[in-house]
Amino acid sequence: MSTLVEDNPAKHRFEILVDDALAGFTAYLPRGEVLLFTHTEVEPRFQNMGVGAALIRATLDQLRERGGRVVPQCPFMAAFIDRHPEYNDLVVARP
């Protein structure tokens, strides 16, 4: 299973492709260098395979590389960050 996570700024979301099929996304509202994440969704056929966690991890890693910050309003992203405190430095209060 190959995965690729890419930012789709036109749709305001990061998308994960699994074997070239859109498997899920995490949606955001841009606020300058801060992205307010509102919703994460994984297609039913890709659930319980770690796709959601891979999506969030790659999204946060890409944001770290480009100096971005997040407001994890999405419960899935917030729970991921709670379980992975190495990403706490990316979190800011709501802008």
PDB file of C-alpha atoms in Angstrom:
ATOM      1  CA  MET A   1       0.000   0.000   0.000  1.00  0.00           C
ATOM      2  CA  SER A   2       1.585   3.277  -1.118  1.00  0.00           C
ATOM      3  CA  THR A   3       0.398   6.589   0.308  1.00  0.00           C
ATOM      4  CA  LEU A   4       0.865  10.199  -0.706  1.00  0.00           C
ATOM      5  CA  VAL A   5      -0.311  13.252   1.247  1.00  0.00           C
ATOM      6  CA  GLU A   6      -0.623  16.555  -0.595  1.00  0.00           C
ATOM      7  CA  ASP A   7      -2.007  19.977   0.193  1.00  0.00           C
ATOM      8  CA  ASN A   8      -4.888  20.949  -2.080  1.00  0.00           C
ATOM      9  CA  PRO A   9      -5.118  24.707  -1.422  1.00  0.00           C
ATOM     10  CA  ALA A  10      -7.943  25.164  -3.934  1.00  0.00           C
ATOM     11  CA  LYS A  11     -10.141  22.937  -1.749  1.00  0.00           C
ATOM     12  CA  HIS A  12      -8.537  24.009   1.569  1.00  0.00           C
ATOM     13  CA  ARG A  13      -7.582  20.487   2.552  1.00  0.00           C
ATOM     14  CA  PHE A  14      -4.763  17.992   2.734  1.00  0.00           C
ATOM     15  CA  GLU A  15      -5.589  14.789   0.870  1.00  0.00           C
ATOM     16  CA  ILE A  16      -4.240  11.278   1.215  1.00  0.00           C
ATOM     17  CA  LEU A  17      -4.001   9.001  -1.785  1.00  0.00           C
ATOM     18  CA  VAL A  18      -3.679   5.264  -1.237  1.00  0.00           C
ATOM     19  CA  ASP A  19      -2.486   3.449  -4.336  1.00  0.00           C
ATOM     20  CA  ASP A  20      -3.536   6.537  -6.359  1.00  0.00           C
ATOM     21  CA  ALA A  21      -7.115   6.553  -4.965  1.00  0.00           C
ATOM     22  CA  LEU A  22      -8.390   9.418  -2.813  1.00  0.00           C
ATOM     23  CA  ALA A  23      -8.725   7.806   0.611  1.00  0.00           C
ATOM     24  CA  GLY A  24      -9.403  10.815   2.813  1.00  0.00           C
ATOM     25  CA  PHE A  25      -8.786  14.434   3.654  1.00  0.00           C
ATOM     26  CA  THR A  26      -8.432  16.899   6.489  1.00  0.00           C
ATOM     27  CA  ALA A  27     -10.090  20.260   5.807  1.00  0.00           C
ATOM     28  CA  TYR A  28      -8.850  23.635   7.009  1.00  0.00           C
ATOM     29  CA  LEU A  29      -9.623  27.324   7.018  1.00  0.00           C
ATOM     30  CA  PRO A  30      -6.513  29.408   6.223  1.00  0.00           C
ATOM     31  CA  ARG A  31      -5.669  32.187   8.678  1.00  0.00           C
ATOM     32  CA  GLY A  32      -2.321  33.451   7.353  1.00  0.00           C
ATOM     33  CA  GLU A  33       0.399  31.057   8.487  1.00  0.00           C
ATOM     34  CA  VAL A  34      -2.123  29.349  10.775  1.00  0.00           C
ATOM     35  CA  LEU A  35      -4.511  26.691   9.494  1.00  0.00           C
ATOM     36  CA  LEU A  36      -7.671  26.018  11.472  1.00  0.00           C
ATOM     37  CA  PHE A  37      -8.514  22.329  10.913  1.00  0.00           C
ATOM     38  CA  THR A  38     -12.233  21.661  11.004  1.00  0.00           C
ATOM     39  CA  HIS A  39     -12.852  18.126   9.771  1.00  0.00           C
ATOM     40  CA  THR A  40     -11.087  14.882   8.875  1.00  0.00           C
ATOM     41  CA  GLU A  41     -12.711  12.180   6.808  1.00  0.00           C
ATOM     42  CA  VAL A  42     -11.524   8.760   5.609  1.00  0.00           C
ATOM     43  CA  GLU A  43     -13.405   6.811   2.951  1.00  0.00           C
ATOM     44  CA  PRO A  44     -15.143   3.761   4.485  1.00  0.00           C
ATOM     45  CA  ARG A  45     -13.087   1.214   2.544  1.00  0.00           C
ATOM     46  CA  PHE A  46      -9.881   2.717   4.012  1.00  0.00           C
ATOM     47  CA  GLN A  47     -11.016   2.968   7.636  1.00  0.00           C
ATOM     48  CA  ASN A  48      -9.271   1.004  10.395  1.00  0.00           C
ATOM     49  CA  MET A  49      -6.104   0.763   8.296  1.00  0.00           C
ATOM     50  CA  GLY A  50      -4.165   3.666   9.839  1.00  0.00           C
ATOM     51  CA  VAL A  51      -4.943   5.970   6.917  1.00  0.00           C
ATOM     52  CA  GLY A  52      -6.321   8.760   9.134  1.00  0.00           C
ATOM     53  CA  ALA A  53      -3.257   8.733  11.374  1.00  0.00           C
ATOM     54  CA  ALA A  54      -0.933   8.692   8.346  1.00  0.00           C
ATOM     55  CA  LEU A  55      -2.831  11.660   6.902  1.00  0.00           C
ATOM     56  CA  ILE A  56      -2.575  13.728  10.086  1.00  0.00           C
ATOM     57  CA  ARG A  57       1.089  12.838  10.689  1.00  0.00           C
ATOM     58  CA  ALA A  58       2.116  13.784   7.138  1.00  0.00           C
ATOM     59  CA  THR A  59       0.011  16.965   7.263  1.00  0.00           C
ATOM     60  CA  LEU A  60       1.657  18.087  10.498  1.00  0.00           C
ATOM     61  CA  ASP A  61       5.119  17.171   9.224  1.00  0.00           C
ATOM     62  CA  GLN A  62       4.587  19.237   6.057  1.00  0.00           C
ATOM     63  CA  LEU A  63       3.307  22.183   8.072  1.00  0.00           C
ATOM     64  CA  ARG A  64       6.332  21.992  10.369  1.00  0.00           C
ATOM     65  CA  GLU A  65       8.648  22.057   7.335  1.00  0.00           C
ATOM     66  CA  ARG A  66       7.058  25.226   5.998  1.00  0.00           C
ATOM     67  CA  GLY A  67       6.793  26.968   9.361  1.00  0.00           C
ATOM     68  CA  GLY A  68       3.023  26.729   9.690  1.00  0.00           C
ATOM     69  CA  ARG A  69       0.911  26.402  12.814  1.00  0.00           C
ATOM     70  CA  VAL A  70      -2.429  24.705  13.481  1.00  0.00           C
ATOM     71  CA  VAL A  71      -5.617  25.117  15.447  1.00  0.00           C
ATOM     72  CA  PRO A  72      -6.880  21.523  15.791  1.00  0.00           C
ATOM     73  CA  GLN A  73     -10.625  22.199  16.009  1.00  0.00           C
ATOM     74  CA  CYS A  74     -11.223  18.804  14.366  1.00  0.00           C
ATOM     75  CA  PRO A  75     -11.615  16.187  17.139  1.00  0.00           C
ATOM     76  CA  PHE A  76      -9.628  13.579  15.194  1.00  0.00           C
ATOM     77  CA  MET A  77      -6.635  15.878  14.750  1.00  0.00           C
ATOM     78  CA  ALA A  78      -6.843  17.090  18.355  1.00  0.00           C
ATOM     79  CA  ALA A  79      -6.851  13.501  19.634  1.00  0.00           C
ATOM     80  CA  PHE A  80      -3.879  12.626  17.409  1.00  0.00           C
ATOM     81  CA  ILE A  81      -1.875  15.550  18.799  1.00  0.00           C
ATOM     82  CA  ASP A  82      -2.829  14.566  22.353  1.00  0.00           C
ATOM     83  CA  ARG A  83      -1.402  11.087  21.684  1.00  0.00           C
ATOM     84  CA  HIS A  84       1.697  12.514  19.940  1.00  0.00           C
ATOM     85  CA  PRO A  85       2.983  15.432  22.034  1.00  0.00           C
ATOM     86  CA  GLU A  86       5.910  15.937  19.651  1.00  0.00           C
ATOM     87  CA  TYR A  87       3.441  18.022  17.620  1.00  0.00           C
ATOM     88  CA  ASN A  88       2.351  20.302  20.495  1.00  0.00           C
ATOM     89  CA  ASP A  89       4.712  23.038  19.306  1.00  0.00           C
ATOM     90  CA  LEU A  90       2.591  23.454  16.149  1.00  0.00           C
ATOM     91  CA  VAL A  91      -0.592  24.230  18.103  1.00  0.00           C
ATOM     92  CA  VAL A  92      -1.701  27.801  18.701  1.00  0.00           C
ATOM     93  CA  ALA A  93      -4.796  29.329  20.251  1.00  0.00           C
ATOM     94  CA  ARG A  94      -7.517  30.189  17.804  1.00  0.00           C
ATOM     95  CA  PRO A  95      -6.433  33.244  15.757  1.00  0.00           C
TER      96      PRO A  95
END
